[in-house]
Coordinates of C-alpha atoms in Angstrom, one line a residue:
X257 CA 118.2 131.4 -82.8
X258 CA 121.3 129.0 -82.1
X259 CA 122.1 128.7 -78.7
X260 CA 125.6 127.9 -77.1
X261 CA 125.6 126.1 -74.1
X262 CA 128.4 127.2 -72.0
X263 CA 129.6 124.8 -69.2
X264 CA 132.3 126.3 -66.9
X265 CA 132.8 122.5 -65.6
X266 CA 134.3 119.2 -67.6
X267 CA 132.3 116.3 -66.2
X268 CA 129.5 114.5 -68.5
X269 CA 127.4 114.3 -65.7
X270 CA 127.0 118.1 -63.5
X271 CA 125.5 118.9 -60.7
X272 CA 122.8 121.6 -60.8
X273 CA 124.3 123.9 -59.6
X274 CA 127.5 123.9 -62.4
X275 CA 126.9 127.8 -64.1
X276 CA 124.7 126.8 -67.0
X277 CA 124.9 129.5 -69.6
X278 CA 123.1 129.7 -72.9
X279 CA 124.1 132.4 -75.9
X280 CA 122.0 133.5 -78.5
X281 CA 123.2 134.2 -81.2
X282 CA 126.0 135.5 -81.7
X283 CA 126.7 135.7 -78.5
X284 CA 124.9 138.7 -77.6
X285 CA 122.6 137.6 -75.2
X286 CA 123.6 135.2 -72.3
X287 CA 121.2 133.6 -69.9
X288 CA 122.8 131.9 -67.3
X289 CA 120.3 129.0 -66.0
X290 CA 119.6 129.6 -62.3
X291 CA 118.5 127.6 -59.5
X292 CA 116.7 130.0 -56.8
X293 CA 113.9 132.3 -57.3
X294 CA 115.7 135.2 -58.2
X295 CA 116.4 136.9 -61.6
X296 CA 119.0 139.6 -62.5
X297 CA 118.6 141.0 -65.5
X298 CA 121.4 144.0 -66.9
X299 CA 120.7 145.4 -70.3
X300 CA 122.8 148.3 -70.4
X301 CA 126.8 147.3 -69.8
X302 CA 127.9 145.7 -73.4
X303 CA 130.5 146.4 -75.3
X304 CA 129.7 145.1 -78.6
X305 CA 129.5 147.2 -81.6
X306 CA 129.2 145.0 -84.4
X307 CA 129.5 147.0 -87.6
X308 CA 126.5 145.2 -89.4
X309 CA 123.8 146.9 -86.8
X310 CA 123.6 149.7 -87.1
X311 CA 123.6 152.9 -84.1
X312 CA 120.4 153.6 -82.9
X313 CA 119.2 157.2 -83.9
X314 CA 115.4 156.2 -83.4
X315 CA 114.0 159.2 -81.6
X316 CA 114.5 159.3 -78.1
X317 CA 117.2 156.9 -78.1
X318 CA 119.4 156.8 -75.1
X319 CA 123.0 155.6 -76.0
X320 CA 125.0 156.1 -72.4
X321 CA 126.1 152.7 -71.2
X322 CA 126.0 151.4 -67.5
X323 CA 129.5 151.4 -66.3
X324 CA 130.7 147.8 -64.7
X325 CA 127.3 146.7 -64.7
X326 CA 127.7 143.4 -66.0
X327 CA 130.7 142.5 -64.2
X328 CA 128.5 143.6 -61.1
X329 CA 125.5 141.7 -61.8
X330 CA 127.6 138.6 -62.2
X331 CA 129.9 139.3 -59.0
X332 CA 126.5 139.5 -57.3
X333 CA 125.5 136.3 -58.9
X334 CA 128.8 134.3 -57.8
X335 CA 128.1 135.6 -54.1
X336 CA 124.5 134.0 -54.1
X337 CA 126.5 131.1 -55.3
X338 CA 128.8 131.8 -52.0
X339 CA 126.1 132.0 -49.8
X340 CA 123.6 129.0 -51.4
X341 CA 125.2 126.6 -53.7
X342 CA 122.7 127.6 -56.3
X343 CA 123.1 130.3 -58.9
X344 CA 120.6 132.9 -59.6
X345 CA 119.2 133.5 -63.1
X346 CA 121.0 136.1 -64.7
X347 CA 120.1 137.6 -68.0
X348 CA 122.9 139.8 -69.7
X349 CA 123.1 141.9 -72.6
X350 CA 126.6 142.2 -74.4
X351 CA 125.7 144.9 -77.0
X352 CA 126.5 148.2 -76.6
X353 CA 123.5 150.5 -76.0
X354 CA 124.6 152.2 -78.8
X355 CA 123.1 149.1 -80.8
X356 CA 120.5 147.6 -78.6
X357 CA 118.5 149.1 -75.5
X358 CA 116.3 146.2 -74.2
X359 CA 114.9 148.6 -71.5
X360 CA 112.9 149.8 -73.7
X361 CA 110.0 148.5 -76.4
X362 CA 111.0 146.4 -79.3
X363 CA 110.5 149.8 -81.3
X364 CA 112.3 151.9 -79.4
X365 CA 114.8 149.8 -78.4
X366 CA 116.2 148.2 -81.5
X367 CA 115.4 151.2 -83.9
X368 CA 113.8 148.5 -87.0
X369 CA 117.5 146.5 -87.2
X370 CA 116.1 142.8 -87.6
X371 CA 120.0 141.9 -86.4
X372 CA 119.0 144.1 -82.9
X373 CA 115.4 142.9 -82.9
X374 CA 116.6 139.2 -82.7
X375 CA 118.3 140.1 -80.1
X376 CA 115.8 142.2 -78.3
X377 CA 113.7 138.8 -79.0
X378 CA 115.8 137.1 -77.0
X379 CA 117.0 138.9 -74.0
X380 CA 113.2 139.1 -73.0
X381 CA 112.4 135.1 -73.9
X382 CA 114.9 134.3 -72.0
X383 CA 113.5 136.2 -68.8
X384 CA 110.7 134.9 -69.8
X385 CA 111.6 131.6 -69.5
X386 CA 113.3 132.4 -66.1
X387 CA 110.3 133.8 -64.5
X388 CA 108.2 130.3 -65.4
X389 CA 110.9 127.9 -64.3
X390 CA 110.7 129.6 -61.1
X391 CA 106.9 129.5 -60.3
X392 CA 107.2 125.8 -61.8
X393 CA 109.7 125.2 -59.1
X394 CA 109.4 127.0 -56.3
X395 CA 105.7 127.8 -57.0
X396 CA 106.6 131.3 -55.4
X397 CA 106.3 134.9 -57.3
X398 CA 110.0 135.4 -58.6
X399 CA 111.8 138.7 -57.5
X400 CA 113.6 140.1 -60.7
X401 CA 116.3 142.6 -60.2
X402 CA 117.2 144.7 -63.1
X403 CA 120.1 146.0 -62.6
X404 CA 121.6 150.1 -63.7
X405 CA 124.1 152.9 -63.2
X406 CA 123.2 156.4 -62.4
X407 CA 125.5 159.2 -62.2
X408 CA 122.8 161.5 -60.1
X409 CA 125.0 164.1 -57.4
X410 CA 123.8 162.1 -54.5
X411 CA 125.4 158.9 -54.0
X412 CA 122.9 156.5 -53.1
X413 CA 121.1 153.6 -54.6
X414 CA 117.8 154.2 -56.3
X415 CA 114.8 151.9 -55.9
X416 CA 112.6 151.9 -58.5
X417 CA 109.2 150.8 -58.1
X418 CA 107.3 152.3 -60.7
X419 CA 106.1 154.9 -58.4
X420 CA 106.8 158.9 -59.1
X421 CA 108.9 160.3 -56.7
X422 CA 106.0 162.9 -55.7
X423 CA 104.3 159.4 -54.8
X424 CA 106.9 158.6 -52.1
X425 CA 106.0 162.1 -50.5
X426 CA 102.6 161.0 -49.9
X427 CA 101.7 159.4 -46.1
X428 CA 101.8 155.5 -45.5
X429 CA 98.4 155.2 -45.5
X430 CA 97.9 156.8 -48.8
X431 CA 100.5 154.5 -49.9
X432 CA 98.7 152.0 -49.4
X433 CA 95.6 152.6 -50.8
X434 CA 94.5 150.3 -54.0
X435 CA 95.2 152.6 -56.6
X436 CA 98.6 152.9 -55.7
X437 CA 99.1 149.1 -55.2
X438 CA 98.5 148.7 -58.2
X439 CA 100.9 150.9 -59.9
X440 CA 103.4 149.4 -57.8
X441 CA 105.8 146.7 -59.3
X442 CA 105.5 144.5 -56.1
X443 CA 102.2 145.0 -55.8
X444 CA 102.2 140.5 -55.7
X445 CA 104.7 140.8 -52.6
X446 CA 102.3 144.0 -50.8
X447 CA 99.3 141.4 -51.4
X448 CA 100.7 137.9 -50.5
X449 CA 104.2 138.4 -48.0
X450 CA 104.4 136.3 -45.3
X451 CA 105.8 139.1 -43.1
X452 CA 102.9 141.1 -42.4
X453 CA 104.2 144.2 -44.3
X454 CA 102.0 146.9 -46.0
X455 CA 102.7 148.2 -49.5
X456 CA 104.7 151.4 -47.5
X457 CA 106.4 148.6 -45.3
X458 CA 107.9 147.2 -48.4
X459 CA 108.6 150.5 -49.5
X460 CA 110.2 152.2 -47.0
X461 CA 109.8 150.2 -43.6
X462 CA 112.5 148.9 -41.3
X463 CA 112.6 145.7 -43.6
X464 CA 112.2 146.9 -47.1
X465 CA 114.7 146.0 -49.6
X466 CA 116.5 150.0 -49.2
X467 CA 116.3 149.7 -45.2
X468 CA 118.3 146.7 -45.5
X469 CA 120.5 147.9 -47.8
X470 CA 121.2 151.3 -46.1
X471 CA 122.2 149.5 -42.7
X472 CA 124.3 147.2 -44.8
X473 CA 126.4 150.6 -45.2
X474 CA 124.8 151.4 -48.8
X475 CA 122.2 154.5 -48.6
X476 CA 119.2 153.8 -50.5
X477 CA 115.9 155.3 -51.1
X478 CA 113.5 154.7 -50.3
X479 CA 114.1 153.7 -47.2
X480 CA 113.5 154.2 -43.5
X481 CA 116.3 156.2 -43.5
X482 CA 115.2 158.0 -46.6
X483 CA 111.8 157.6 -47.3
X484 CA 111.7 160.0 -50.6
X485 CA 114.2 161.1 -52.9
X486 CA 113.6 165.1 -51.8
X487 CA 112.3 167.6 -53.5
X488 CA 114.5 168.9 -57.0
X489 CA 116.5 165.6 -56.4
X490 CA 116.6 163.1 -59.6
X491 CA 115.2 159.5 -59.1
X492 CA 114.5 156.7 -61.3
X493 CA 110.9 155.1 -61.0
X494 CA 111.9 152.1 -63.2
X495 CA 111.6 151.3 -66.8
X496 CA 110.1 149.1 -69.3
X497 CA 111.9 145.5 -67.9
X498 CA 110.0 146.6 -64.1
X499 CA 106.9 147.5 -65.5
X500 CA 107.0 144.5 -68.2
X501 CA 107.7 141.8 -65.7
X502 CA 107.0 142.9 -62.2
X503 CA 103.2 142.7 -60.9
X504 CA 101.5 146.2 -61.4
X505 CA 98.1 146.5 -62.2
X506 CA 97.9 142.5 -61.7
X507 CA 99.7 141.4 -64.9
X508 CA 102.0 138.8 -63.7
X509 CA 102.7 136.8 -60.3
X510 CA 106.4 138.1 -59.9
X511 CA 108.3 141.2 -58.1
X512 CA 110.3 143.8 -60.4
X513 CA 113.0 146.6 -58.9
X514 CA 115.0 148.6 -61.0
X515 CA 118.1 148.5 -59.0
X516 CA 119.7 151.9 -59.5
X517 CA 123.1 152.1 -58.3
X518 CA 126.0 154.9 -58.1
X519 CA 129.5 154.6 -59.1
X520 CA 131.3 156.4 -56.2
X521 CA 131.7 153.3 -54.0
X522 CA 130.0 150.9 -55.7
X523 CA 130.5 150.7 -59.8
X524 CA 133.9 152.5 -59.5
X525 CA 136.2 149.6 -58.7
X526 CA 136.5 146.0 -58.7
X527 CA 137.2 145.8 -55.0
X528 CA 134.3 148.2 -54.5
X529 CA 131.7 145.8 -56.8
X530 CA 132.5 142.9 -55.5
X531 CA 132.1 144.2 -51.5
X532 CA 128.5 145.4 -52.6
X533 CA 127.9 142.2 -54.3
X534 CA 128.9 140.1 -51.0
X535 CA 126.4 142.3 -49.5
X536 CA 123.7 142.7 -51.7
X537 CA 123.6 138.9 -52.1
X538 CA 123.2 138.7 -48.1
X539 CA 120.4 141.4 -47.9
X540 CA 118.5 139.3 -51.0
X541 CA 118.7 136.3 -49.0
X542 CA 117.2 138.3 -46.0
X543 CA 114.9 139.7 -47.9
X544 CA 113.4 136.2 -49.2
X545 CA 113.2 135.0 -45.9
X546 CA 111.7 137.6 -44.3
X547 CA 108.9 138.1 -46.5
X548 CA 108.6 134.8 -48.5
X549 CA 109.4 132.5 -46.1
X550 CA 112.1 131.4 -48.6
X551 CA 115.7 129.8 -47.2
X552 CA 117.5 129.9 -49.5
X553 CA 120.9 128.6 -48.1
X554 CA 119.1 125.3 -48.4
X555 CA 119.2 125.2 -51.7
X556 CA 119.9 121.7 -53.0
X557 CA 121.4 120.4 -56.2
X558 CA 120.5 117.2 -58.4
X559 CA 122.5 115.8 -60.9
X560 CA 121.8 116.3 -64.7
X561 CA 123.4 115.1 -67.8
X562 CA 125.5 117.8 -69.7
X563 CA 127.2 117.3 -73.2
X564 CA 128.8 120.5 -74.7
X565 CA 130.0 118.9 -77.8
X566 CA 126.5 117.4 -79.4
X567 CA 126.4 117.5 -83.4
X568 CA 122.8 118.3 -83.3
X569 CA 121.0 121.5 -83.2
X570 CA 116.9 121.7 -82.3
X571 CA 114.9 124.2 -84.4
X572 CA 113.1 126.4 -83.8
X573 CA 115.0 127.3 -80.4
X574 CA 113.5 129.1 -78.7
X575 CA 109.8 127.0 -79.2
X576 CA 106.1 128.7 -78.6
X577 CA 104.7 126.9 -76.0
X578 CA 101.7 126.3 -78.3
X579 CA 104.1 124.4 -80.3
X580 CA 105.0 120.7 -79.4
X581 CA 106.9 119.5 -82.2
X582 CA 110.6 120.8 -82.6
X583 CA 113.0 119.3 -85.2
X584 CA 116.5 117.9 -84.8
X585 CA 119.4 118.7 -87.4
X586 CA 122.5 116.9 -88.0
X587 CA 121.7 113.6 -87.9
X588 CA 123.4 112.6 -90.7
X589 CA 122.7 108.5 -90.3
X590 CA 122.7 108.6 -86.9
X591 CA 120.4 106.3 -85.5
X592 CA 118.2 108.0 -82.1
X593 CA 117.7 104.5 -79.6
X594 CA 115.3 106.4 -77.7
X595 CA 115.4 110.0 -75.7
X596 CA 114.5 111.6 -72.4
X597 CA 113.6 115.1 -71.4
X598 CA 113.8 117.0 -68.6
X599 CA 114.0 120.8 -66.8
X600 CA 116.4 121.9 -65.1
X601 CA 115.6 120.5 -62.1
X602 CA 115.7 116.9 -63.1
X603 CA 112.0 116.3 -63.3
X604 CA 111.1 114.1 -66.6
X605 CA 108.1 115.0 -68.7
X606 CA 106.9 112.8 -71.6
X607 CA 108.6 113.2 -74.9
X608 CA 108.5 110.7 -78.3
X609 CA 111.0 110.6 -81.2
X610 CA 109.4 110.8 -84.5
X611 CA 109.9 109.9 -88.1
X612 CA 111.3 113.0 -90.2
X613 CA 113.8 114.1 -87.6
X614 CA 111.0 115.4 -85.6
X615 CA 110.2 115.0 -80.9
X616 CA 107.3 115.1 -79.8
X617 CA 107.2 117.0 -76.6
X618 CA 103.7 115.8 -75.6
X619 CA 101.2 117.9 -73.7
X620 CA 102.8 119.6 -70.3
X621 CA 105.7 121.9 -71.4
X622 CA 105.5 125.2 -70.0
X623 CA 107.7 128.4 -70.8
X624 CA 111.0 127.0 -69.3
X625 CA 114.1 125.5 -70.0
X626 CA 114.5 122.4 -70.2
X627 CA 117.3 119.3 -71.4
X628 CA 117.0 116.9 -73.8
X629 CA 118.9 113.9 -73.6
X630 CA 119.3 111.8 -76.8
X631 CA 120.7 107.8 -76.5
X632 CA 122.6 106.7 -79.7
X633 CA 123.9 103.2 -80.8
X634 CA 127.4 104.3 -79.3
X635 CA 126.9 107.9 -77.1
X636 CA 124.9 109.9 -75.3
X637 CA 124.0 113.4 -76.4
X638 CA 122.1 116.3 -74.4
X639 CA 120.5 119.8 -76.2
X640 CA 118.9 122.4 -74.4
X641 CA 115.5 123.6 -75.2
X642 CA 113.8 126.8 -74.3
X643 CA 110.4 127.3 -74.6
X644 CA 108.9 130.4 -75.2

């Protein structure tokens, strides 16, 4: 995979907080490189249709795209940016869902296309790579957002938990019972918040995530307001990114939500997007607080070296973690003085230049992103690595 580093600033040397964003290739997966313990993810708002892969006729596949979700995951992420100084991670698919669906298994998802399955590939390494950098960080469990349209007859935003609607019917203290922890995609947060809530709290108490939203002015469920989506009415539980990366059944240290949200007033109009994102930005930021202990309006910023015009290339890019050799093209007689590498938070970590083109990434690189800075008789060049 080649990535392009995007740098929407001009300076050699950036703050932190400049909006980092890598490409894949072709340019059909972005990951903008975040700062606070929050991922967005929003897999179903591209446009692209290349004509070299093909539309997905796989059985079962699901071609309707997510209206204005993209531009609404990143107004969302320029209002944490408002509110913090620090970006969010943001993960963004630019295919049409006509030729990709990464909410759904590699199989289903990318129909056999090796073009589509790279891709695929590399939306979910680089959320991968989001999650890690955050519990190396902040040593917190992340809180991923995977953002989605609906176009259900009642205008409300959806929750989705991994729990059946018929499950939301059922009392609090059934609720919380282990076996339906455990199916829960915050099942982390239900065991570990710092606010004293129970699983049904978090679910539907006056501080969950869809109470905050609904007194905000957007109705959500569930909530306290709305505690179950009602019987006959549809409602989405979540899908494969919440049940990959949130913590059901104990498989990871993070938080998933499938954020389901309606067009009437919301996905509609610019105006309307970008007053939802001002708010949904504040409610997150409540949200962390409340139950993580997390301010985030503290967020800080260091300084790291940023060069968008390097002649080299590092392969393979995206790197197993088992892996600590990666090679560097396009040397072409260029002599390496010596090197440094970092994450993204300006921490070094031990690293050797080798014979053969070859760096040496010694022993303590976890999934993450991290920068490489390379010193030359006459420049200074920086790649950025992401290991997988």
């Amino acid at each position: 995979m080649r990535l392009c580093v995007i740098l929407f600033c001009c300076s050699l040397c950036l703050p932190l907080s400049a909006q980092v964003v890598l490409e894949g290739e072709n340019g059909y997966i972005s990951y903008q490189v975040g700062q606070l313990p929050i991922v967005l993810s929003a897999p179903h708002g591209g446009d692209l249709k290349p004509t070299d892969i093909p539309d997905r006729s796989c059985p079962n596949a699901v071609t309707v795209k997510d209206l204005n979700t993209l531009q609404l995951t990143e107004a969302i992420s320029e209002s944490l940016f408002d509110l913090t100084a620090c970006y969010p991670h943001m993960v963004l698919c630019h295919l049409s869902r006509t030729k990709l669906d990464c909410n759904r298994n590699l199989a289903d998802g990318a129909c056999s296309d090796p073009l589509a399955e790279r891709a695929w590939n590399e939306y979910h390494e680089f959320l991968d790579s989001a999650l890690n950098t955050i519990h190396t960080t902040y040593h917190e469990a992340p809180l991923l957002l995977d953002v989605h349209g609906h176009g259900h007859p009642i205008a409300r935003i959806e929750l989705g938990y991994l729990l059946e609607a018929s499950d939301l019917r059922l009392s609090d203290s059934v609720l919380n019972t282990t076996p339906l922890v455990q199916e829960s995609s915050i099942q982390h947060l239900a065991n570990h918040n710092l606010s004293g809530s129970t699983h049904s709290d978090l679910l539907r108490g006056g501080q969950a995530l869809g109470s905050l939203l609904t007194s905000a002015n957007y109705p959500s469920v569930p909530s306290l307001q709305n505690p179950e989506p009602g019987l006959g009415n549809a409602y989405f539980t979540g899908g494969y990114i919440t049940a990959r990366y949130g913590s059901a059944n104990g498989q990871r240290e993070s938080n998933a939500i499938q954020l389901e949200l309606n067009r009437p007033g919301i996905r509609d109009t610019q105006s309307h997007w970008e007053e939802f994102a001002d708010s949904m930005a504040s409610v997150l930021l409540d949200y962390v607080r409340i139950h993580q202990g997390l301010d985030l309006t503290a967020c800080t910023s260091t300084s790291i070296p940023i060069d968008s015009d390097s002649p080299f290339a590092l392969y393979p890019n995206p790197l197993p973690s088992e892996q600590k050799v990666v090679k560097l093209k396009g040397l072409d007689g260029i002599q390496i003085q010596s090197m440094e590498i970092m994450d993204v938070w300006g921490r070094k970590y031990d690293g050797q230049y080798l014979e053969d083109n070859e760096i040496h990434l010694g022993n303590r690189l976890t999934t993450g992103t991290y920068i490489l800075i390379l010193h030359t008789n006459h420049s200074q060049f920086t790649l950025t690595l992401v290991v997988s």
